[in-house]
mmCIF file of C-alpha atoms in Angstrom:
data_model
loop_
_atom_site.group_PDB
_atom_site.id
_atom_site.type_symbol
_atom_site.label_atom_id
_atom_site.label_comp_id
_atom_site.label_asym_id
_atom_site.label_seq_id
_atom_site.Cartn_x
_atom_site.Cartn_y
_atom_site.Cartn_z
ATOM 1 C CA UNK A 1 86.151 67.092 1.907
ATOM 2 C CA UNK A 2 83.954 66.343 5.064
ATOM 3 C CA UNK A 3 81.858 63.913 3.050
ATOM 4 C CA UNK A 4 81.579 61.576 -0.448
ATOM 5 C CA UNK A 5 80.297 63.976 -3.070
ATOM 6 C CA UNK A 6 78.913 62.978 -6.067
ATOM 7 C CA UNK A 7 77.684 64.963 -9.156
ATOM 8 C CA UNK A 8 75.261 65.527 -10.692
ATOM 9 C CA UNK A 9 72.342 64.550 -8.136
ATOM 10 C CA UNK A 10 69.886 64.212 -10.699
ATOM 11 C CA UNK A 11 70.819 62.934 -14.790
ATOM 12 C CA UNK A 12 67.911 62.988 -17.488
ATOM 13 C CA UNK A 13 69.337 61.811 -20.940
ATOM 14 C CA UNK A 14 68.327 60.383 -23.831
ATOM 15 C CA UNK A 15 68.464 56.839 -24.816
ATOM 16 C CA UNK A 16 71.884 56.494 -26.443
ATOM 17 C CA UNK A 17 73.492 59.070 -25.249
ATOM 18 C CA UNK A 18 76.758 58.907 -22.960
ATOM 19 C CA UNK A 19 77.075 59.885 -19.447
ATOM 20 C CA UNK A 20 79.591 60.655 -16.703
ATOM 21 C CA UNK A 21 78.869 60.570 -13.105
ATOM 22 C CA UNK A 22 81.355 62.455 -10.599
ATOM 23 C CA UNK A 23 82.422 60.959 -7.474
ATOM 24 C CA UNK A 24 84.876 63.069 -4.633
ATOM 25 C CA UNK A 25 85.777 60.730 -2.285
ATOM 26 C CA UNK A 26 86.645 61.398 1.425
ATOM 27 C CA UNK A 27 90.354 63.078 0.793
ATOM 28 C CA UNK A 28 92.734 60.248 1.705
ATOM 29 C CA UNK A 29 90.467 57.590 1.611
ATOM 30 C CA UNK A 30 92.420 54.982 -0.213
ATOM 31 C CA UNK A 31 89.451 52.911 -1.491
ATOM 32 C CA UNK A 32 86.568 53.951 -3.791
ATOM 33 C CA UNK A 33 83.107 51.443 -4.650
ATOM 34 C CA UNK A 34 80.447 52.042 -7.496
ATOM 35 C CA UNK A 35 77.441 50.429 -6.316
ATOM 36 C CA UNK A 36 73.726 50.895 -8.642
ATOM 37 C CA UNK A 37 70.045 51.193 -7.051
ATOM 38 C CA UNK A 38 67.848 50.143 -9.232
ATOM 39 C CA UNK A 39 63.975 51.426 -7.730
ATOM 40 C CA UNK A 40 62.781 49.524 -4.753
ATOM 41 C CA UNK A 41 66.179 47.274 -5.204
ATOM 42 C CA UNK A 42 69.163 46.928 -3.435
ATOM 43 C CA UNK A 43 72.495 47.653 -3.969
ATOM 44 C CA UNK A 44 74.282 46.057 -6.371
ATOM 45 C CA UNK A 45 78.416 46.158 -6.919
ATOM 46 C CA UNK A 46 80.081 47.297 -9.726
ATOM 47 C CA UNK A 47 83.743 48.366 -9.476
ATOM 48 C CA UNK A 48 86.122 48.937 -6.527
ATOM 49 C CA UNK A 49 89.284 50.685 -6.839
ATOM 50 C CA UNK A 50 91.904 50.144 -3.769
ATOM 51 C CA UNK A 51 94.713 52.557 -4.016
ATOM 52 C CA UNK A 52 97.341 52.140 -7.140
ATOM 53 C CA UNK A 53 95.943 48.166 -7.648
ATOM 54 C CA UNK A 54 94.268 47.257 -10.563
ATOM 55 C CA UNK A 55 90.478 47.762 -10.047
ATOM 56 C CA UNK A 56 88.048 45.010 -9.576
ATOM 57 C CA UNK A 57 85.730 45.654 -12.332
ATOM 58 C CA UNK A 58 83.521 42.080 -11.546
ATOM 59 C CA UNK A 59 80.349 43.768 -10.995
ATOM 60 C CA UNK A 60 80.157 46.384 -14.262
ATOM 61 C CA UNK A 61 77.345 44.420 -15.927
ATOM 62 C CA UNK A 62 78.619 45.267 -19.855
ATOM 63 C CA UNK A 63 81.534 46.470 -21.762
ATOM 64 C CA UNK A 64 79.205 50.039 -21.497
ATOM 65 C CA UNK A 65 80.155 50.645 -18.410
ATOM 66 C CA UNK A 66 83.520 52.081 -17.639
ATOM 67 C CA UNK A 67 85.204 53.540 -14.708
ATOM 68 C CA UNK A 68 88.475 55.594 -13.777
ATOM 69 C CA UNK A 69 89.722 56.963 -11.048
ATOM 70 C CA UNK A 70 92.694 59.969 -11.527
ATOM 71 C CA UNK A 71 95.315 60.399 -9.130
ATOM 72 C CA UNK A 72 93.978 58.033 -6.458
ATOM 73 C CA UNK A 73 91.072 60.607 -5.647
ATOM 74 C CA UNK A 74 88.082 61.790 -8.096
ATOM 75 C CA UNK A 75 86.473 58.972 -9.957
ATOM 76 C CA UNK A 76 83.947 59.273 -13.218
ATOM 77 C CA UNK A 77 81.921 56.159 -13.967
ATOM 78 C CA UNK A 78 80.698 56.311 -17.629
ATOM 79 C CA UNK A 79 78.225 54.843 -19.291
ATOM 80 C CA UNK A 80 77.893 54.683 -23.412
ATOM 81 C CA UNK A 81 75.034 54.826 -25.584
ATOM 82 C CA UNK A 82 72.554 54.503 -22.269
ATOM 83 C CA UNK A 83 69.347 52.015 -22.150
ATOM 84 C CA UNK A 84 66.357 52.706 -20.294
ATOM 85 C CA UNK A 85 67.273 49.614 -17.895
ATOM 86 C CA UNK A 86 70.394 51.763 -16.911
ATOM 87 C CA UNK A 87 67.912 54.074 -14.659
ATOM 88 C CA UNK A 88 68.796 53.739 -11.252
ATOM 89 C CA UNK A 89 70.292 55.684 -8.382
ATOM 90 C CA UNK A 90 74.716 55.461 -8.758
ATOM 91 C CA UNK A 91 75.973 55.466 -5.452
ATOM 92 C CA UNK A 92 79.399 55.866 -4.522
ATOM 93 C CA UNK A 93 81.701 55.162 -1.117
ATOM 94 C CA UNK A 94 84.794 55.751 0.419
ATOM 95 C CA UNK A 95 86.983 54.161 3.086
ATOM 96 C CA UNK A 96 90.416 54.589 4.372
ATOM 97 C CA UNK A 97 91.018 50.855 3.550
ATOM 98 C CA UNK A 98 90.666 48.130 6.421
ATOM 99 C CA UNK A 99 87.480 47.050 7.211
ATOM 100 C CA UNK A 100 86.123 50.363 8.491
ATOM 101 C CA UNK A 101 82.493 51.916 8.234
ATOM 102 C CA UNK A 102 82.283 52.789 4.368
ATOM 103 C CA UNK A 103 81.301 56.563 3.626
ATOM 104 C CA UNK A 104 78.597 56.801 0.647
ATOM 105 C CA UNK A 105 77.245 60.139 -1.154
ATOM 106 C CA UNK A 106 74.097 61.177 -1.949
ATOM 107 C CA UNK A 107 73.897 59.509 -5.170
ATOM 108 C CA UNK A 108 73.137 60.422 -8.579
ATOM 109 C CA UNK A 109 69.511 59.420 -10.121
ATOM 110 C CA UNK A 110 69.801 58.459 -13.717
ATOM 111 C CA UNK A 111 67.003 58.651 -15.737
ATOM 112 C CA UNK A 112 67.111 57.286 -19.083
ATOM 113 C CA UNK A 113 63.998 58.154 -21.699
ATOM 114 C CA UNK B 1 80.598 33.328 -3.602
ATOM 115 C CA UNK B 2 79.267 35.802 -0.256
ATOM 116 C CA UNK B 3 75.570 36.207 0.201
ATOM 117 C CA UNK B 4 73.584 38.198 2.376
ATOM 118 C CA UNK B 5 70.047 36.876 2.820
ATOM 119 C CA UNK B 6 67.639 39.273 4.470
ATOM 120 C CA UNK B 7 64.070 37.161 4.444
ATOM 121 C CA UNK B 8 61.747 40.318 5.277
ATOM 122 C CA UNK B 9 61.426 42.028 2.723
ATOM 123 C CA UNK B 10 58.467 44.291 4.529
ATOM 124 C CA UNK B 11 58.040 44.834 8.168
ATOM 125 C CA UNK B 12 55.328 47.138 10.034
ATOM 126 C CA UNK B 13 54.962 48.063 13.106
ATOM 127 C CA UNK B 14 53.212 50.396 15.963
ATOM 128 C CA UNK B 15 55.381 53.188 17.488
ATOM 129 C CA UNK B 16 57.446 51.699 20.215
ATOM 130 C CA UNK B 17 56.646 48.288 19.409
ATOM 131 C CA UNK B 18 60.050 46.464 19.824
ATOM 132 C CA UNK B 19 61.612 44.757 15.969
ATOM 133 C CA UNK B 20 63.892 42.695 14.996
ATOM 134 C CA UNK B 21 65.551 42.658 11.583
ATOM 135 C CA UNK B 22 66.762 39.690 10.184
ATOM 136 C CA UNK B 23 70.389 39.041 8.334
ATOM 137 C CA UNK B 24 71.514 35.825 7.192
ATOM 138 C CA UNK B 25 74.915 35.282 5.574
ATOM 139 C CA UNK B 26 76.786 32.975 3.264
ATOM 140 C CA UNK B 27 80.894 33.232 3.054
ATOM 141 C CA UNK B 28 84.116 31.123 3.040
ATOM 142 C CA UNK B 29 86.226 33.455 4.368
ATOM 143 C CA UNK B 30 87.071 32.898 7.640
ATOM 144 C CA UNK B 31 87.814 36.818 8.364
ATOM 145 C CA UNK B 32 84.998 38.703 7.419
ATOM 146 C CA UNK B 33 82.883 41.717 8.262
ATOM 147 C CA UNK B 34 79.434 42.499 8.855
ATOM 148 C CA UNK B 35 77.344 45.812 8.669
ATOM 149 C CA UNK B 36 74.188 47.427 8.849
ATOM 150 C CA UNK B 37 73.195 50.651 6.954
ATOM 151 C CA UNK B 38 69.952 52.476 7.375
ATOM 152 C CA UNK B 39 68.161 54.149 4.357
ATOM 153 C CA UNK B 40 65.597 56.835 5.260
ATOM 154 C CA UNK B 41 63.497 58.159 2.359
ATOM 155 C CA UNK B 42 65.948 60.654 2.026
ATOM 156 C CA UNK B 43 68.358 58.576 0.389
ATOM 157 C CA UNK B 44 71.929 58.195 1.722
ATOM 158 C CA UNK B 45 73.124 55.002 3.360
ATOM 159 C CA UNK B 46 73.981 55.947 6.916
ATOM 160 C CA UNK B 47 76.240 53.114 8.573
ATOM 161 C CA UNK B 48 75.234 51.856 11.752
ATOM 162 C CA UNK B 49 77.912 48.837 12.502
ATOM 163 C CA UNK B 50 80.676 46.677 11.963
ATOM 164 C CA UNK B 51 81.364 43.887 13.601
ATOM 165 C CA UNK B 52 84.280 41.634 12.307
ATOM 166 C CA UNK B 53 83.981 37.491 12.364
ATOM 167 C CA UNK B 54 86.402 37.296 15.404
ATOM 168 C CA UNK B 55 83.867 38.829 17.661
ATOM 169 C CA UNK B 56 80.506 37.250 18.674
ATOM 170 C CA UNK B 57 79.723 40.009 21.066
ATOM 171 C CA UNK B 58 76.283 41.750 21.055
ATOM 172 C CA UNK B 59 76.487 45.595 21.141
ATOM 173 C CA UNK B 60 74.001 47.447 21.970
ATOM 174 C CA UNK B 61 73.595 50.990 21.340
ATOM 175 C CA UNK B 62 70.915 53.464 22.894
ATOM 176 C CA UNK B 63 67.702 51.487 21.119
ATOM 177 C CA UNK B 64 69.457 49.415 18.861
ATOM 178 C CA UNK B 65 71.534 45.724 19.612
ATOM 179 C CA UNK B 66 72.626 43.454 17.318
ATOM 180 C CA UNK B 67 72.924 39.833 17.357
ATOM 181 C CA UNK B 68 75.689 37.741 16.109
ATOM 182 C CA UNK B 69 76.015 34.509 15.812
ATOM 183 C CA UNK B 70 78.726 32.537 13.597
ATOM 184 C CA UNK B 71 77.047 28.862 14.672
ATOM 185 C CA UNK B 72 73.460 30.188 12.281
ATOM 186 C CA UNK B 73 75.447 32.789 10.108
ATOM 187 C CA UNK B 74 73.019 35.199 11.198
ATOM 188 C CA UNK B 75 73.609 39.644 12.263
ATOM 189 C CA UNK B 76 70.262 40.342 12.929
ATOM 190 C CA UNK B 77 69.370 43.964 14.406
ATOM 191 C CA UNK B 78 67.006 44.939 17.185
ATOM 192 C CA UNK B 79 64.971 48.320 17.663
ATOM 193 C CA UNK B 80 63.875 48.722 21.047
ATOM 194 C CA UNK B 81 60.551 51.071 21.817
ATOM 195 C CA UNK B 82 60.717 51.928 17.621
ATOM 196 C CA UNK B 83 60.097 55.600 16.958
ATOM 197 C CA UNK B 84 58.469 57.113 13.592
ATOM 198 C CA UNK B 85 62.085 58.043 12.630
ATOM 199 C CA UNK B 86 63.309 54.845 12.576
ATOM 200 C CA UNK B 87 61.285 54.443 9.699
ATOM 201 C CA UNK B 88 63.817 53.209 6.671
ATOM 202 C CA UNK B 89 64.899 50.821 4.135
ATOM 203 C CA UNK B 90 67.907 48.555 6.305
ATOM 204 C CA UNK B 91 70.755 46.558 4.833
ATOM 205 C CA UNK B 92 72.408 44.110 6.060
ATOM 206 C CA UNK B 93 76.099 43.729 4.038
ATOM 207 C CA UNK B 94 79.066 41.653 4.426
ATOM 208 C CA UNK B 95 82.766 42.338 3.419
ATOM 209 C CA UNK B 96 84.887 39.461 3.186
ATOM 210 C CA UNK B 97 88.846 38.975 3.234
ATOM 211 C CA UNK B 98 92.365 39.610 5.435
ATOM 212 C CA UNK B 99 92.141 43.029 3.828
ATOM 213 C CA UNK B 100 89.262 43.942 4.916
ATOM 214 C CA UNK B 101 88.440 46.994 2.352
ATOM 215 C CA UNK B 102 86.644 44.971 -0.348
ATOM 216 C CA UNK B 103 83.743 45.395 -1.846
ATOM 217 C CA UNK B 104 80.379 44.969 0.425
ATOM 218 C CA UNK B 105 78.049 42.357 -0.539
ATOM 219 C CA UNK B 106 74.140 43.933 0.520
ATOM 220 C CA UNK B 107 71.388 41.774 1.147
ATOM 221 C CA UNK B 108 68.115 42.664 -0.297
ATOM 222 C CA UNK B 109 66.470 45.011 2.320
ATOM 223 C CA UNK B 110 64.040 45.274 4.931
ATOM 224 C CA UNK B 111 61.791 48.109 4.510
ATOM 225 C CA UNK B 112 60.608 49.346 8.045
ATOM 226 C CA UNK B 113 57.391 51.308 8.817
ATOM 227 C CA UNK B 114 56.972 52.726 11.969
ATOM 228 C CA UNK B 115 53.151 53.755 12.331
ATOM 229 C CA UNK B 116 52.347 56.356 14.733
#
């Protein structure tokens, strides 16, 4: 696609509850980053996945946190049994590996109550 | 471990005042990437530049010119004649390694108003 989409823009769910957040990278962009906004924060890193190597998974912050990516393009980031501290904006990026400008979507605002 | 240290955390100015943006970095690597990404209230990052460690030329482009300098470890981003628009959260980010494509390190922010 022309741009990194992500999906859905906007998550409410209860405390406890699972939750899967969509990202399409830019088609043949090679790398894909999870990064987390919590509000008023900056970004912080959570998993990077660079073609068929294993991911680096340094920044998830618990063993809730999980992330795949299927056939070197879509990637779902999932979090189990959700806290309220988990509320934050999930931002994903693309790049077509090499130190070039990194492509992020829109986001997806989780909302935990 | 990388860093990115960006001291103002809150900057305001008068429309077409002229600011600078401050980026200070921490890394070992001796090839290593810098960028800038601009945040309007809107919400996506929109990248601005890259410069890589190997070259210590300023850019400038239209109003904006960055500054970089390996001797203080410091990126730091100028808006000339600022404009309402400009108005946005910016980060400053650093990427480290031969490979280039790792993960981006992003200082804290600087959030920019631009009063009318």
């Amino acid at each position: 696609g022309a741009g990194v989409s992500q999906s859905p823009s906007n998550k409410v769910t209860e405390k406890g509850k699972d939750v899967e957040l969509r990202c399409d990278p830019i088609s043949g962009h090679t790398a894909l980053y999870w990064y987390r906004q919590s509000l008023g924060q900056g970004l912080e890193f959570l998993i990077y996945f660079q073609g068929n190597s294993a991911p680096d998974k340094s920044g998830l912050p618990s063993d809730r946190f999980s992330a795949e990516r299927t056939g070197g393009s879509v990637s779902t980031l999932t979090i189990q049994r959700t806290q309220q501290e988990d509320s934050a904006v999930y931002l994903c990026a693309s790049s077509q590996g090499g130190p070039y400008g990194y492509t992020f979507g829109s986001g997806t605002r989780l909302t935990v109550v | 471990a990388q860093k990115v240290t960006q001291a103002q955390t809150e900057i305001s100015v008068v429309e077409k005042e002229d600011v600078t943006l401050d980026c200070v970095y921490e890394t070992r690597d001796t090839t290593y990437y810098l960028f800038w990404y601009k945040q309007p209230p809107s919400g996506e990052l929109v990248f601005l530049i890259r410069r890589n460690s190997f070259d210590e030329q300023n850019e400038i482009s239209g109003r904006y010119s960055w500054n970089f300098q390996k001797s203080t470890s410091s990126f730091n981003f100028t808006i000339t004649a600022s404009q309402v628009v400009d108005s946005a959260v910016y980060f400053c980010a650093l990427s480290g390694g031969i490979q280039g494509a790792q993960k981006l390190v992003f200082g804290q922010g600087t959030r920019l108003t631009i009063n009318p």
